Coordinates of C-alpha atoms in Angstrom, one line a residue:
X1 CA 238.6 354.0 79.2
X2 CA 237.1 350.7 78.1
X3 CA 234.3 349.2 80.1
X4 CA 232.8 345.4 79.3
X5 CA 228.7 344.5 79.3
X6 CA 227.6 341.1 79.2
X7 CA 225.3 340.3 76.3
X8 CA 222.9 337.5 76.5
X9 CA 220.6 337.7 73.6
X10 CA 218.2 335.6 70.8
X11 CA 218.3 336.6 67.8
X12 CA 214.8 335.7 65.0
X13 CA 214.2 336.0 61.4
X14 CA 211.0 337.7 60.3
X15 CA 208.9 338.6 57.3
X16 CA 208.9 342.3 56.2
X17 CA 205.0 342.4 56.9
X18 CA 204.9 340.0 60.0
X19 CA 203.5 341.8 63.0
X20 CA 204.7 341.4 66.8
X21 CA 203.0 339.3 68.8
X22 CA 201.3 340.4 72.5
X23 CA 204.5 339.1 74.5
X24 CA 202.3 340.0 78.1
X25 CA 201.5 336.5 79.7
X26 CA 204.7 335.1 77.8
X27 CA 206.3 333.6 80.8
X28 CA 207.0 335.8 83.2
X29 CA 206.5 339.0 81.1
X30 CA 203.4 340.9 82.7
X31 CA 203.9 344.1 80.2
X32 CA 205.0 345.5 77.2
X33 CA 206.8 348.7 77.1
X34 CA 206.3 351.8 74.2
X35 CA 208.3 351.2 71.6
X36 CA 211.4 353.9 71.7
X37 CA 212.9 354.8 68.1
X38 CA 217.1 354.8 67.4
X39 CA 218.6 355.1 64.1
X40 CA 222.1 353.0 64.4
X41 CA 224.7 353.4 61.6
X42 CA 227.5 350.7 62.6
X43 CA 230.9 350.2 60.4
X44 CA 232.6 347.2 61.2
X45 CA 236.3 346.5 61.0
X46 CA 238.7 343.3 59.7
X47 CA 241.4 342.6 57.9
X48 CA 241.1 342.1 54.7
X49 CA 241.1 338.6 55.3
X50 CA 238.4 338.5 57.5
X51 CA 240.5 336.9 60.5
X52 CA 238.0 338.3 63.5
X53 CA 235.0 337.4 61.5
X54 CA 236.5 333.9 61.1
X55 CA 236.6 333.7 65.3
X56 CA 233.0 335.6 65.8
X57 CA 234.5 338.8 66.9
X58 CA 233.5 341.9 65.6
X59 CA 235.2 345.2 66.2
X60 CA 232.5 348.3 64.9
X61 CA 232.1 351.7 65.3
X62 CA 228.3 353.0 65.7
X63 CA 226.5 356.5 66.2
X64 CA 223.0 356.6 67.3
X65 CA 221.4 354.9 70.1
X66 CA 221.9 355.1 73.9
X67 CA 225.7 353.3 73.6
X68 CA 226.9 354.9 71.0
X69 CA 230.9 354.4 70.8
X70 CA 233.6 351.3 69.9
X71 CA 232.2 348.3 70.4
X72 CA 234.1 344.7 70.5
X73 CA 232.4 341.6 70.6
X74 CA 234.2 338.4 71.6
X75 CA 232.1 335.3 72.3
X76 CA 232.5 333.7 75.7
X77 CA 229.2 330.7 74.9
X78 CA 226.2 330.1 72.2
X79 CA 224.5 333.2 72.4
X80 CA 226.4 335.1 74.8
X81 CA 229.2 337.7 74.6
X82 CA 231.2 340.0 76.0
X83 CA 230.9 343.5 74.4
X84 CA 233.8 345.9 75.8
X85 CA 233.1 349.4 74.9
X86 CA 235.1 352.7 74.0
X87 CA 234.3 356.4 73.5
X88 CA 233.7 357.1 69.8
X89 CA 237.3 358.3 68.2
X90 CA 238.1 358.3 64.7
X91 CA 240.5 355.6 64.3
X92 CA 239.9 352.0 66.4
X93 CA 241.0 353.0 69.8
X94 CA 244.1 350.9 71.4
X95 CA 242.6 349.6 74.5
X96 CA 240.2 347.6 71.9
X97 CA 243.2 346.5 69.0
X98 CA 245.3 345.0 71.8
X99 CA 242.6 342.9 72.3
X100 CA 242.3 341.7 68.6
X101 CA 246.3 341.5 68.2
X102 CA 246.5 337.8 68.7
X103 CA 244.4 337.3 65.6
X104 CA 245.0 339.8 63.4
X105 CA 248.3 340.0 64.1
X106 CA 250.5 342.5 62.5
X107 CA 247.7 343.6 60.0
X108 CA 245.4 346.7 60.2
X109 CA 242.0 346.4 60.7
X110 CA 240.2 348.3 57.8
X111 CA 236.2 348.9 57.1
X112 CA 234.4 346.8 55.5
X113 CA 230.5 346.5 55.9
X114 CA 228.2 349.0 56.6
X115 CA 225.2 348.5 58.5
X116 CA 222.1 351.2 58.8
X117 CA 219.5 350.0 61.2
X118 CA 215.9 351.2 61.9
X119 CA 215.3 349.9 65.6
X120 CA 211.8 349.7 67.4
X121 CA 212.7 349.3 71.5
X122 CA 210.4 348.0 73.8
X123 CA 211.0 346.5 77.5
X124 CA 209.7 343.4 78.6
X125 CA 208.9 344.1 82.4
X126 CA 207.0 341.7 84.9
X127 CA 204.2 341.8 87.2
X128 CA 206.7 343.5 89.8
X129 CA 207.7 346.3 87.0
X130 CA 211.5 344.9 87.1
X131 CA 212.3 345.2 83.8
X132 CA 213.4 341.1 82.5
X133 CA 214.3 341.8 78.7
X134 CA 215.0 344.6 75.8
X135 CA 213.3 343.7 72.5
X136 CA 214.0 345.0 69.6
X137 CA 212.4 344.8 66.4
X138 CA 215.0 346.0 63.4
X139 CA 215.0 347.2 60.0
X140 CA 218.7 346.3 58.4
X141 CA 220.6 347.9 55.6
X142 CA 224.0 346.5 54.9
X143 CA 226.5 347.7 52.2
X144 CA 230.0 346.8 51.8
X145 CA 232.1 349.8 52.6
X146 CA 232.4 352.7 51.0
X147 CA 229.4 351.7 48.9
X148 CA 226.5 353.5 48.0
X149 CA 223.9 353.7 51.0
X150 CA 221.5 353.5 48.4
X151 CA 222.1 350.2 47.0
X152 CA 219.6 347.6 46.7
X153 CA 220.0 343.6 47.8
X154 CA 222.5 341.8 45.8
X155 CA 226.5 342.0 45.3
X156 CA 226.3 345.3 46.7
X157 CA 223.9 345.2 49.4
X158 CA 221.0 343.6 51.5
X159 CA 218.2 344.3 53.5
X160 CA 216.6 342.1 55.9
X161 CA 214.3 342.6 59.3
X162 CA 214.8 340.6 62.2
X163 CA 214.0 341.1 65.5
X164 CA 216.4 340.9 69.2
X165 CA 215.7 339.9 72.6
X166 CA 218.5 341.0 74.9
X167 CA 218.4 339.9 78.9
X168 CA 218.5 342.5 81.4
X169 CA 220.8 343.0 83.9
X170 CA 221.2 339.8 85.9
X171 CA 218.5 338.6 85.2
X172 CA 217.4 334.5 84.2
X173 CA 218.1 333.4 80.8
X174 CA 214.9 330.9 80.8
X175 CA 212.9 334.9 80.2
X176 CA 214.8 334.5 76.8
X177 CA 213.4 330.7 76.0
X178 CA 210.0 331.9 77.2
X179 CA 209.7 334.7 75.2
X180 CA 211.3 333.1 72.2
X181 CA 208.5 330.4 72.4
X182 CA 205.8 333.1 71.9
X183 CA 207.7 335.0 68.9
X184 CA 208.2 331.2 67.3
X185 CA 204.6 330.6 67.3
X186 CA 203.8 334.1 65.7
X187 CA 206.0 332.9 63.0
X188 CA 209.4 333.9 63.7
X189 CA 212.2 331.5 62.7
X190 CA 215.7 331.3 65.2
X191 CA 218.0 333.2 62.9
X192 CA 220.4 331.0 60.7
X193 CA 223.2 333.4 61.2
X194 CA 225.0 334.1 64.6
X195 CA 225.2 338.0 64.0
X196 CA 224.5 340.9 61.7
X197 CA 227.7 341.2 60.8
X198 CA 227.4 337.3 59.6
X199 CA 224.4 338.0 57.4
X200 CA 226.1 341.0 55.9
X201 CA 228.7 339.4 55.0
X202 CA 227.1 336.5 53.4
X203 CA 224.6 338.3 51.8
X204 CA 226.9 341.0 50.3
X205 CA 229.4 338.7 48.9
X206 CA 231.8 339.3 51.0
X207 CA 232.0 335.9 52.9
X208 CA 233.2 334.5 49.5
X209 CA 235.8 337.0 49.1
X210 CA 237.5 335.1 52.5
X211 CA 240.4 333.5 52.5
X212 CA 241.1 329.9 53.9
X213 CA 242.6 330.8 57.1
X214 CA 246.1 329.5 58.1
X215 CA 245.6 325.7 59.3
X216 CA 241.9 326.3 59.1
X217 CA 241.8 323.2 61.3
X218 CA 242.8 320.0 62.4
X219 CA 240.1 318.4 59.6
X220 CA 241.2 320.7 56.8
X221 CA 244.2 319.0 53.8
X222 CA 246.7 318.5 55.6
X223 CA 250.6 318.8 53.4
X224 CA 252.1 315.6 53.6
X225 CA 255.6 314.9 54.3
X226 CA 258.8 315.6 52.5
X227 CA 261.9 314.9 54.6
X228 CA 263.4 318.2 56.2
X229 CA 262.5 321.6 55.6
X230 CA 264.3 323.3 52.4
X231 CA 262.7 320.8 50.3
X232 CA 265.3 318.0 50.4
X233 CA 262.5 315.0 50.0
X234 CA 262.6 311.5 51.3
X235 CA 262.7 309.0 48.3
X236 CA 260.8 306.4 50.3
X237 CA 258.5 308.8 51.8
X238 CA 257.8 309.6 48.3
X239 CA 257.2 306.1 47.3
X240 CA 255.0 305.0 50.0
X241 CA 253.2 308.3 49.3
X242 CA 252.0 306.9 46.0
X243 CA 251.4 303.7 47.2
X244 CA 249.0 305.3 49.5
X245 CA 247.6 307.5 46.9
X246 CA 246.9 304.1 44.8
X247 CA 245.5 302.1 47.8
X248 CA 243.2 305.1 48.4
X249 CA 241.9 305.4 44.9
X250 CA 241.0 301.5 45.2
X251 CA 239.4 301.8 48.8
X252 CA 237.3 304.7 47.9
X253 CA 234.9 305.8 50.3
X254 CA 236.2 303.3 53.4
X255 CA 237.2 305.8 56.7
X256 CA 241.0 305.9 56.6
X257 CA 242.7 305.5 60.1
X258 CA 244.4 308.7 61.3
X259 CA 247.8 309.0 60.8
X260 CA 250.6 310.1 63.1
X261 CA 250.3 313.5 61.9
X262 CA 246.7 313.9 62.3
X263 CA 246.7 313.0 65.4
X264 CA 249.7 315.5 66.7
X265 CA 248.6 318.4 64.3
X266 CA 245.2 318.0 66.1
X267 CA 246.9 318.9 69.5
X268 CA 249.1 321.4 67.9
X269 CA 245.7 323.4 66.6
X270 CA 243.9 322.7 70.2
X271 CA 246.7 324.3 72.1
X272 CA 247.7 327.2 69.5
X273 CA 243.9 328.2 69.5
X274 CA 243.6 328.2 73.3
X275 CA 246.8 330.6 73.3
X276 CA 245.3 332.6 71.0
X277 CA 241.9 332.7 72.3
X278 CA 243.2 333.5 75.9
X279 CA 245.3 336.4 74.9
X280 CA 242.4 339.0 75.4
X281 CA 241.2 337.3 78.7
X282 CA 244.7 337.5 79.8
X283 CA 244.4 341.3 79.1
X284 CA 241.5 342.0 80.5
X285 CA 242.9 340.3 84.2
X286 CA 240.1 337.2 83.9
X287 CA 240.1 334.9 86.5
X288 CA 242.3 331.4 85.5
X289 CA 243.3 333.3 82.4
X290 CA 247.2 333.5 82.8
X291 CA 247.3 329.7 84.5
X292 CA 245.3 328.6 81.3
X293 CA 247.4 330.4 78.7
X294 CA 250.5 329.1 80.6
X295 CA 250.0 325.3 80.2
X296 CA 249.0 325.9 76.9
X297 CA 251.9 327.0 75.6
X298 CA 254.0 324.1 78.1
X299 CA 251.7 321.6 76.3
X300 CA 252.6 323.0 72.9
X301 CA 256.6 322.7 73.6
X302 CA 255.6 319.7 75.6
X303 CA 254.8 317.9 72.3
X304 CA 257.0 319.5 70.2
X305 CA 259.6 318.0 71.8
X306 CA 257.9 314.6 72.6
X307 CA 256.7 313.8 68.6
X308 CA 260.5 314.5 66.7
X309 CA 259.3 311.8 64.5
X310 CA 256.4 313.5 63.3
X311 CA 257.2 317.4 63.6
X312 CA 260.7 318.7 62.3
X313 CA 262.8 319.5 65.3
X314 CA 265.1 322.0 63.2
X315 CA 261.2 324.1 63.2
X316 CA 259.8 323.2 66.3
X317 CA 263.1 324.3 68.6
X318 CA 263.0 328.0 68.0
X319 CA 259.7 328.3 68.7
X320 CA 259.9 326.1 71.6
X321 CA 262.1 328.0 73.5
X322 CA 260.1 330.9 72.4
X323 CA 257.1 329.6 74.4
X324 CA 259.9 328.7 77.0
X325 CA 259.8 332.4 77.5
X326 CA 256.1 333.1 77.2
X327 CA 255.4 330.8 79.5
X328 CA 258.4 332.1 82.2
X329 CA 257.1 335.7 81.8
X330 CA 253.4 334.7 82.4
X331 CA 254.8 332.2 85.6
X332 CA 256.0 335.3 87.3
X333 CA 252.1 336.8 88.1
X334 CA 250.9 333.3 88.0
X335 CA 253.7 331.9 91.0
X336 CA 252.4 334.4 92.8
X337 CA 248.5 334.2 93.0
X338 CA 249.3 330.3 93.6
X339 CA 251.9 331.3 96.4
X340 CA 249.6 334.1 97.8
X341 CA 246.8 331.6 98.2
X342 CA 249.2 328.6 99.4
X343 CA 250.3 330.9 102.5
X344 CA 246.9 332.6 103.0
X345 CA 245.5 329.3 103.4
X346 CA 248.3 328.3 106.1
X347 CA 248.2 331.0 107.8
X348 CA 244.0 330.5 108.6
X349 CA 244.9 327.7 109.8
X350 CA 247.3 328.8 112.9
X351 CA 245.4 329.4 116.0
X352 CA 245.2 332.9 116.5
X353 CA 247.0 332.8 119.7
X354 CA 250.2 331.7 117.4
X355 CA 249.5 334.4 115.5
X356 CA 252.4 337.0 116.6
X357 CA 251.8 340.6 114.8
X358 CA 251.0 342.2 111.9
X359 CA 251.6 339.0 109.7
X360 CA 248.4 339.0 107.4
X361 CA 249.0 342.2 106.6
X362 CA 252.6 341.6 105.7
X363 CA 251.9 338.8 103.5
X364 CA 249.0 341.0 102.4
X365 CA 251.6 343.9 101.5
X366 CA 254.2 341.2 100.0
X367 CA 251.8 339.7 97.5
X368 CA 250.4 343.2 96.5
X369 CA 253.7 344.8 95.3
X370 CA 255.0 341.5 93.5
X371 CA 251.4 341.8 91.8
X372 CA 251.6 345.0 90.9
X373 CA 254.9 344.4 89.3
X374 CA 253.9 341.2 87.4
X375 CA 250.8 342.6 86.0
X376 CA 252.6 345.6 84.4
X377 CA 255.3 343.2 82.6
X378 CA 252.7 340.6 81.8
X379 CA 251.1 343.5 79.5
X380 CA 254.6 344.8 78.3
X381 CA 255.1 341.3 77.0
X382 CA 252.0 340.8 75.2
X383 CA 252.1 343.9 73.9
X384 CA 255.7 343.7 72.8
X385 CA 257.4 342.6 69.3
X386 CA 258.8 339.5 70.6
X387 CA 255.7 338.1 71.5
X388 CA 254.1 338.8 68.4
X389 CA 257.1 336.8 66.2
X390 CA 255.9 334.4 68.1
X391 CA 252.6 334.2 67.4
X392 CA 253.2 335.2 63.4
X393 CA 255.6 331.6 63.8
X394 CA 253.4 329.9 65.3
X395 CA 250.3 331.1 62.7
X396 CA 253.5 330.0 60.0
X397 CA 253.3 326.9 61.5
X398 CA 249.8 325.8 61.4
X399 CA 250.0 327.0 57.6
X400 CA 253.1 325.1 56.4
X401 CA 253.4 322.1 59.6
X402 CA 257.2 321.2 59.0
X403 CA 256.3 317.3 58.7
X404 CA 258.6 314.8 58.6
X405 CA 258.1 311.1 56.9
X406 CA 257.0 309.6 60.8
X407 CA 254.1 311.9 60.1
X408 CA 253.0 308.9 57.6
X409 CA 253.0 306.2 59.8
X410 CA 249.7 304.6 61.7
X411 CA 249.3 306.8 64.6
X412 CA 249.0 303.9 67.1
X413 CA 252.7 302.9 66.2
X414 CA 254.1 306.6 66.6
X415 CA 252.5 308.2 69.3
X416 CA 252.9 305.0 71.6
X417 CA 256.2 305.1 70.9
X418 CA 256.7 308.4 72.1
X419 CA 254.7 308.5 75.4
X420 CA 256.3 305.3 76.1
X421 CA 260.3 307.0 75.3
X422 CA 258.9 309.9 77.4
X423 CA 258.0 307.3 80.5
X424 CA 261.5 305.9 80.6
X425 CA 262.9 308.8 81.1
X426 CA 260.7 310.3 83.6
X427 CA 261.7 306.7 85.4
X428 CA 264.9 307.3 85.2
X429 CA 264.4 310.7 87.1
X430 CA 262.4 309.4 89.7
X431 CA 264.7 306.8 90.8
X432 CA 267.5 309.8 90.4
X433 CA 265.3 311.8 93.0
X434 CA 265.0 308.7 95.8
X435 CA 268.3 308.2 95.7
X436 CA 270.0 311.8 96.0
X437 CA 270.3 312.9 99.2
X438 CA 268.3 315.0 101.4
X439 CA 267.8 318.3 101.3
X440 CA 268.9 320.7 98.6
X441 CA 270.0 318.0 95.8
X442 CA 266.7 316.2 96.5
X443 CA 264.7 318.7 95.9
X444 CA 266.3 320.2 92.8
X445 CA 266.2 316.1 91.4
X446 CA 262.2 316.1 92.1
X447 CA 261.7 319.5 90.6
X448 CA 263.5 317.8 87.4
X449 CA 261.3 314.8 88.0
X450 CA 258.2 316.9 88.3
X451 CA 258.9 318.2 84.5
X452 CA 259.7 315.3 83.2
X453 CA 256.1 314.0 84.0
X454 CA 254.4 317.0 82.8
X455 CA 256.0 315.6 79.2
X456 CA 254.8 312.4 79.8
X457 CA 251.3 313.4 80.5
X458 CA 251.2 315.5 77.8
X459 CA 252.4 313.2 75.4
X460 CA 249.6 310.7 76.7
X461 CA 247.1 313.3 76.2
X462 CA 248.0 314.1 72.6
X463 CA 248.0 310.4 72.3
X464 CA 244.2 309.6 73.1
X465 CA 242.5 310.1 69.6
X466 CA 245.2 307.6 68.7
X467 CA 245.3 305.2 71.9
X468 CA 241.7 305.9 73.1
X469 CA 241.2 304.5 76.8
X470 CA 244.8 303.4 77.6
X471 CA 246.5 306.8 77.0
X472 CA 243.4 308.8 79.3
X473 CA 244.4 306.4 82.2
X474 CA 248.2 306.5 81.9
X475 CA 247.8 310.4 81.8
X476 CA 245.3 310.2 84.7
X477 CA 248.1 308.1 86.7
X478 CA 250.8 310.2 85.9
X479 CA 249.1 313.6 86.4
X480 CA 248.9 311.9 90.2
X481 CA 252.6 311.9 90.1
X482 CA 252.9 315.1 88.6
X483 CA 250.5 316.9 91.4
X484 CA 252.5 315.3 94.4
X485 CA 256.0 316.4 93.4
X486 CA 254.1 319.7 92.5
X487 CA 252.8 320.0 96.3
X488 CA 256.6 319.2 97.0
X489 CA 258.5 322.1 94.8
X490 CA 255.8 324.5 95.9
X491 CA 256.7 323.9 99.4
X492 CA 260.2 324.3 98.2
X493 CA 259.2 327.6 97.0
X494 CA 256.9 328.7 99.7
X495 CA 259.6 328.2 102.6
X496 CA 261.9 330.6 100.3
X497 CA 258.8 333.2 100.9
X498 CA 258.4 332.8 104.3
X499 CA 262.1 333.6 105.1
X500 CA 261.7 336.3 103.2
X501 CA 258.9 337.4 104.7
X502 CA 260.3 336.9 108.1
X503 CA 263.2 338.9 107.0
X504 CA 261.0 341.5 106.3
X505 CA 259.5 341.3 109.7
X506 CA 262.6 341.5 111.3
X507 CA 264.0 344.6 110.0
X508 CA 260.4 346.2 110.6
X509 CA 261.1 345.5 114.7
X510 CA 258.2 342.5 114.3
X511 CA 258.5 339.2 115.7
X512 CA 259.1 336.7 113.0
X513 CA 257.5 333.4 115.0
X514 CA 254.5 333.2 112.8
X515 CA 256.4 332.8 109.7
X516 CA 259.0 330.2 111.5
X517 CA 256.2 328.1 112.2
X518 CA 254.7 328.2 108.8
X519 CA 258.4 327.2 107.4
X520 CA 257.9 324.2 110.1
X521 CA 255.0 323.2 109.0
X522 CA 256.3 323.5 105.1
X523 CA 258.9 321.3 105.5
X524 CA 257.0 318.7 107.5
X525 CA 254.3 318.9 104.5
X526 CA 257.7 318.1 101.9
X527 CA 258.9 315.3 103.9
X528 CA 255.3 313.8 103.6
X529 CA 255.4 314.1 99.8
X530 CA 258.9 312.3 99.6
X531 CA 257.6 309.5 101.5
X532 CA 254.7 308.9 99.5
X533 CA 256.3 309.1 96.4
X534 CA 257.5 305.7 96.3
X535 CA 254.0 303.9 97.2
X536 CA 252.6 306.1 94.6
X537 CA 255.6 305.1 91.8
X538 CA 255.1 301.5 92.7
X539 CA 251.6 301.7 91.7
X540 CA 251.6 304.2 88.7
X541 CA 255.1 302.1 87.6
X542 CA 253.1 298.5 86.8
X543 CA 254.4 297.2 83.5
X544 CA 250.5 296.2 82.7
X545 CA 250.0 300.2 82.6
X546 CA 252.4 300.3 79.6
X547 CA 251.0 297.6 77.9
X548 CA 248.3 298.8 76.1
X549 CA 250.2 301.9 74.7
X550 CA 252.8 300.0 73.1
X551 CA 252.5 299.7 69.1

């Protein structure tokens, strides 16, 4: 069983002969603990391309010392991570590779550096006696797997001292600024690299030995276009291509504007990192996780199908409706904490005289089995081989982008096209959506409505390195839309609860009043939202909004 410590920690470079200061009266530390002795021999785990070290995640296996066991290390801020722990096993244990699968994908996790450490423990304690901090003062041996342990610095190994200050409990993180004060005036230096397993690395050789990860990032070369994917190239692509190359040679060292392409491949890496970087939060049941990972992948299809010009569709499409699923399959545990919390917070606000039986506990009892459920296929799917073709497409896609020759043009003159194509037919939906009738028909034309301005916005937001000012406010505007026919299908949705829930109550010999009301109040609360929808259009619709995004 995996458990998960928060680690908030400096880390300092020292001398081999430098000598630790008196930390008591540093801050708030009053005393100085005897230094306890632990011999730690840590092997840490990657692929062979190095894809956790490339994300600042390490995966190890150490003896020695008071936690001996698995240990994972994924960083949540500068300086702070979350290590989860498991019980020392032979092999890495699954509870820990499941967190790792979304970058290492199908690959293996193998040893590859070695790390031996002499560590000198003291506590940091004040005035009170409450211990504030754990220093540590070590003495580093690293060798590359399956090396000698005798090996001296170079290719094969390194040595280095350095010393730790980890916070305590819950305790402030300033302790961590004031005691790093007094060790930088002894002469220690902030250490240069994040980790040990980041000095190893380097100063074994094997950093070099990394490969260029796949779209190593929006800033890396980027392939240009050549017409459709099976190599059929566009002749006047091809010539504008060397046109370009020939302009750049002569304008040498002037900042080229971005083209359409670097702009959308930009949002494309933003959204694919966040999926992948929210897969082990996910897991481990964070807070906002699921909702996060969710619009992430509706952005990602969301601009897939919004830039045609600049992404081939022929690519994109598969993998679209690929995240059409993700995203359905993480909605199901998602719907329901937003649903849970929609009718919780109607209920609290029904007198309690109105308030007819069991009815909290009921919707208390609903929300709980659905969870239950939801959670268990949430962590089938991740853990399942259709998800991971997705994620090995999407890793193919960031290494190959399917470009086509729009990907060429001036940003400005692409991306505005396409927000703008995207607001004419979200237009065209809203006016749909007044005029169909009310009650079922209605509703299903503002759901479509409400989709069709999720593009929009999302299209506007991709737009913004490109468009600057302009796109931030139309998105702004028609994220307002967006939210109000949002209210309006979840009160769709939540009055399909209630009668369920009322149902429920029924066949239990309960009174189902409570939950009539509550559809009472639901419905007035729609007819609200269709009635301000066309104030709000009027407004967000003025042709001076558009202006500014067209090329």
């Amino acid at each position: 069983m995996a458990d998960t410590v928060r680690e908030i920690e400096r880390k300092y470079e020292v001398d081999d002969d430098a000598q630790l200061p008196d930390l008591a009266g540093a801050g708030r530390v009053a005393t100085v603990g005897q230094a306890v002795t632990e011999d730690l021999d840590a092997l840490y785990y990657d692929t062979p391309d190095q894809r956790l070290a490339a994300d600042h995640i390490t995966l190890r296996r150490r003896t020695g010392g008071k936690d001996a066991g698995w240990h994972l290390k994924l960083p949540v801020a500068p300086g702070v991570r979350d290590e989860v722990r498991a019980p020392l096993s032979d092999a890495p244990p699954p509870e820990l590779t499941a967190l790792v699968r979304s970058r290492v994908l199908d690959r293996e996790p193998v040893p590859l550096v070695r790390l031996r450490t002499r560590r000198m423990v003291r506590v940091l304690r004040d005035a009170a006696g409450t211990p504030l901090a754990e220093l540590a003062v070590d003495e580093v041996r690293a060798q590359r797997a399956g090396e000698s342990a005798t090996a001296g610095a170079g290719p094969a190994g390194a040595r280095w001292r350095e010393i730790e200050v980890e916070l305590l409990g819950d305790g402030d993180p300033a302790v961590l600024d004031e005691v790093g004060r007094a060790l930088v005036a002894a002469g220690a230096r902030p250490a240069a690299a994040e980790s040990k397993l980041a000095r190893a690395l380097a100063e074994t050789g094997l950093d070099r030995d990394r490969p260029a990860p796949p779209g190593a990032g929006p800033d890396a070369p980027r392939p240009r276009s050549s017409g459709r994917r099976g190599g059929r190239g566009n002749g006047k692509a091809k010539a504008k291509s060397k046109a370009k190359s020939k302009s750049k040679a002569k304008g040498a060292g002037k900042k080229q504007a971005p083209t359409a392409g670097d702009v959308v491949l930009r949002y494309v890496h933003e959204q694919v990192r966040v999926i992948i970087e929210l897969d082990p939060a996910v897991r481990r049941d964070l807070p906002d996780s699921v909702h996060r990972m969710r619009v992430a992948t509706r952005r990602l299809r969301s601009v897939f199908r919004s830039y045609t010009k600049v992404l081939d569709r022929a690519v994109t499409l598969p993998i679209g409706l690929e995240l059409k699923w993700l995203a359905a399959e993480l909605g199901v545990d998602r719907d329901r904490e937003v649903l849970t919390a929609r009718l919780q917070s109607a209920l609290a606000e029904v007198p309690r005289t109105l308030r007819l039986g069991p009815v909290a506990a009921r919707l208390r009892i609903w929300s709980e089995r659905r969870r239950a459920g939801s959670r268990r296929e949430v962590l089938s799917v991740l853990d399942g081989p259709r998800y991971l073709s997705l994620l090995k497409s999407l890793d193919a896609l960031l290494e190959a982008p399917p470009l086509r020759p729009g990907a060429d043009r001036p940003a400005p003159e692409i991306v505005g096209a396409a927000v703008l194509k995207d607001y004419r037919r979200l237009a065209r939906r809203v006016e749909a959506a007044l005029a169909a009738p009310a009650g079922r028909k209605r509703d299903e034309a503002l759901h479509g409505a409400r989709k069709a301005a999720k593009r929009t916005r999302y299209a506007a937001e991709a737009a913004r390195p490109a468009l600057g000012r302009p796109a931030k406010k139309f998105a702004r505007r028609i994220k307002r839309v967006q939210q109000l026919l949002g209210d309006h299908q979840d009160s769709v949705v939540a009055r399909g609860a209630l009668r369920e829930l009322a149902t429920q109550a029924h066949k239990a010999g309960e009174g189902g009043f409570t939950f009539g009301l509550l559809h009472g109040r639901e419905e007035a609360r729609a007819a609200d939202r269709e009635r301000e929808l066309p104030r709000l259009w009027k407004k967000v619709s003025r042709r001076k909004h558009r202006a500014a995004l067209r090329p």
